[in-house]
XYZ file of C-alpha atoms in Angstrom:
210
model
C -0.121 0.021 -0.199
C 1.363 3.568 -0.560
C 2.694 5.490 2.273
C 0.938 8.647 1.563
C 1.459 11.713 3.928
C -0.258 15.228 3.541
C 1.492 17.941 5.155
C -0.266 21.166 5.610
C -2.219 23.466 7.956
C -5.200 22.255 9.641
C -7.670 23.653 6.607
C -9.339 22.043 3.569
C -7.664 24.737 1.749
C -5.412 23.603 -1.286
C -5.482 19.950 -0.225
C -9.408 18.978 0.055
C -9.027 18.091 -3.562
C -6.516 15.535 -2.824
C -8.311 14.155 0.017
C -11.356 13.563 -2.178
C -9.244 11.955 -4.679
C -7.427 9.660 -2.244
C -10.891 8.750 -0.722
C -12.479 7.998 -3.720
C -9.605 5.902 -5.042
C -9.688 3.863 -1.986
C -6.362 5.227 -0.628
C -5.341 5.721 2.987
C -3.176 8.643 4.125
C -1.732 10.253 7.167
C -1.745 13.847 7.954
C 1.068 15.927 9.524
C -0.753 18.837 10.785
C 1.484 22.185 10.700
C 0.676 24.640 13.384
C 0.750 28.135 12.018
C 3.004 29.513 14.836
C 5.652 26.773 14.282
C 5.738 27.557 10.381
C 6.411 31.430 11.070
C 9.413 30.505 12.978
C 11.006 29.516 9.693
C 12.618 26.108 9.828
C 9.902 24.167 7.813
C 9.467 27.074 5.491
C 13.394 26.993 4.447
C 12.931 23.358 3.884
C 9.868 23.750 1.665
C 10.257 24.185 -1.995
C 9.090 27.796 -3.125
C 8.536 28.223 0.743
C 5.053 26.991 0.532
C 2.689 24.392 1.932
C 0.996 22.027 1.301
C 3.611 19.205 0.782
C 2.914 15.818 -0.064
C 5.067 12.399 0.606
C 4.657 9.376 -1.085
C 7.154 7.108 0.734
C 10.459 8.920 0.424
C 9.398 10.918 -2.418
C 8.350 14.562 -1.381
C 6.369 17.060 -3.811
C 5.084 20.698 -3.238
C 2.776 22.592 -5.126
C -0.991 21.506 -5.131
C -1.657 21.031 -8.628
C 1.705 19.119 -9.276
C 0.502 16.952 -6.511
C -3.019 16.374 -8.310
C -1.124 15.428 -11.550
C 1.392 13.243 -9.781
C -1.673 11.300 -8.374
C -3.562 11.537 -11.491
C -0.658 9.542 -13.184
C -0.349 6.948 -10.431
C -4.116 6.289 -10.422
C -4.950 6.321 -13.959
C -6.919 9.368 -13.618
C -5.416 11.524 -16.380
C -7.622 10.440 -19.438
C -7.236 7.493 -21.971
C -5.219 9.635 -24.553
C -3.071 12.679 -24.940
C -5.990 14.746 -26.250
C -8.066 14.082 -23.146
C -5.006 14.506 -21.055
C -4.714 17.820 -22.642
C -8.376 18.652 -21.750
C -8.024 17.560 -18.352
C -5.075 20.033 -17.965
C -7.340 22.658 -19.589
C -9.881 22.217 -16.867
C -7.474 22.084 -14.021
C -6.072 25.362 -15.204
C -9.684 26.927 -15.264
C -10.255 25.947 -11.554
C -6.919 27.126 -10.575
C -7.717 30.646 -12.164
C -11.321 30.468 -10.249
C -9.352 29.441 -7.145
C -7.065 32.106 -7.435
C -10.011 34.547 -7.607
C -11.656 32.973 -4.679
C -8.750 33.095 -2.337
C -7.850 36.640 -2.981
C -11.507 37.315 -1.950
C -11.433 35.386 1.148
C -8.237 36.572 2.351
C -7.881 40.155 0.755
C -11.347 41.615 0.153
C -14.051 39.321 1.768
C -15.976 41.991 3.599
C -16.016 44.952 0.843
C -15.819 42.367 -2.257
C -18.287 39.451 -1.218
C -21.435 40.860 -3.070
C -19.538 41.752 -6.230
C -17.646 38.710 -6.420
C -20.891 36.919 -6.267
C -22.445 38.928 -9.033
C -19.796 38.246 -11.100
C -19.349 34.861 -10.555
C -21.482 33.388 -13.180
C -18.981 34.568 -15.847
C -16.740 32.240 -14.372
C -19.085 29.096 -13.787
C -20.723 29.275 -17.363
C -17.445 27.924 -19.182
C -17.569 24.794 -16.942
C -21.236 24.353 -17.629
C -20.620 24.344 -21.259
C -17.780 22.014 -20.941
C -19.854 19.812 -19.088
C -22.854 19.894 -21.470
C -20.575 19.076 -24.628
C -19.262 16.052 -22.641
C -21.962 13.541 -23.020
C -24.877 15.930 -22.566
C -23.677 16.763 -18.879
C -24.284 13.416 -17.553
C -20.909 12.086 -16.605
C -17.416 13.680 -15.908
C -15.635 16.994 -16.974
C -13.766 15.186 -19.713
C -14.442 11.772 -21.142
C -16.246 8.992 -19.718
C -14.065 8.337 -16.814
C -13.260 10.479 -13.601
C -10.070 12.472 -13.493
C -7.844 14.346 -11.088
C -9.500 17.643 -12.639
C -13.094 16.363 -11.372
C -12.024 16.310 -7.687
C -10.455 19.788 -8.210
C -13.720 21.138 -9.827
C -15.865 19.503 -7.230
C -14.073 21.032 -4.372
C -13.915 24.445 -5.747
C -17.878 24.468 -6.583
C -18.605 23.095 -3.127
C -16.789 25.881 -1.588
C -18.713 28.412 -3.928
C -21.940 26.639 -2.458
C -20.874 27.556 0.986
C -19.980 31.082 -0.136
C -23.034 31.622 -2.300
C -25.696 28.743 -1.838
C -27.853 29.622 -4.920
C -24.726 30.045 -7.081
C -25.437 27.130 -9.376
C -29.291 28.068 -9.516
C -28.735 28.901 -13.160
C -26.158 26.011 -13.927
C -28.232 22.910 -13.848
C -25.684 20.846 -15.247
C -23.084 21.707 -12.682
C -25.654 21.561 -10.047
C -26.196 18.049 -10.825
C -22.576 17.389 -11.522
C -21.998 18.313 -7.744
C -24.611 16.221 -6.477
C -23.600 13.117 -8.453
C -19.754 13.168 -8.142
C -20.121 14.094 -4.147
C -22.769 10.772 -3.890
C -19.776 8.576 -5.118
C -19.883 5.956 -2.186
C -16.260 6.573 -1.016
C -16.423 10.415 -1.513
C -20.008 10.379 0.427
C -18.220 8.678 3.287
C -15.477 11.066 3.528
C -17.646 14.187 3.524
C -19.486 12.432 6.529
C -16.415 12.254 8.591
C -15.532 14.489 11.602
C -12.408 15.004 10.089
C -13.720 16.820 7.281
C -16.539 18.358 8.703
C -14.600 19.956 11.357
C -11.587 21.117 9.297
C -12.242 24.811 8.174
C -12.501 25.532 4.438
C -10.004 28.388 4.905
C -7.288 29.530 7.529
C -9.082 32.760 8.430
C -12.723 31.492 9.286
C -13.994 33.159 6.360
C -15.966 30.919 3.794
């Protein structure tokens, strides 16, 4: 069995999509929780490539950058499409999710109180691309690319669920995305993970905003 370890703060943040992937793939992992006070002391930060968390360990192999971790696990667990064209589309979707996540994190950490209403008003402009991609792929009844789940699905599911907390009605005008979230989150192993205390008690973001 793989010896997986997540090294991160006690938040969902940029690793919940990895937890969703590992859960759905029936993988176990350990959590090394980093306390923020220890982080700012600098020893672990000096060790971290690019001075950032999260980190991920597979045995003695250590990797940084959340999207690199996702792609690595995508290759290991056959979650990178059936051919090079599907792989390229999966990369494209994942880059789109990253663009949305960056906007979301800028709101949460830099301008939440003053910027939330404007962010929610503009959110449909970001969501419509995913709705269109999903609709074009089998009429929106499956996954975001191809006919099998990919690492990008876990990333997309996570960011959409975060937005459903931020703005509960944000998918009202996007029926394909709304059904997609319900369908993928109902996969048995994902559903079980989402019902765990570990998931429920772990805050979405480090500053309590959500």
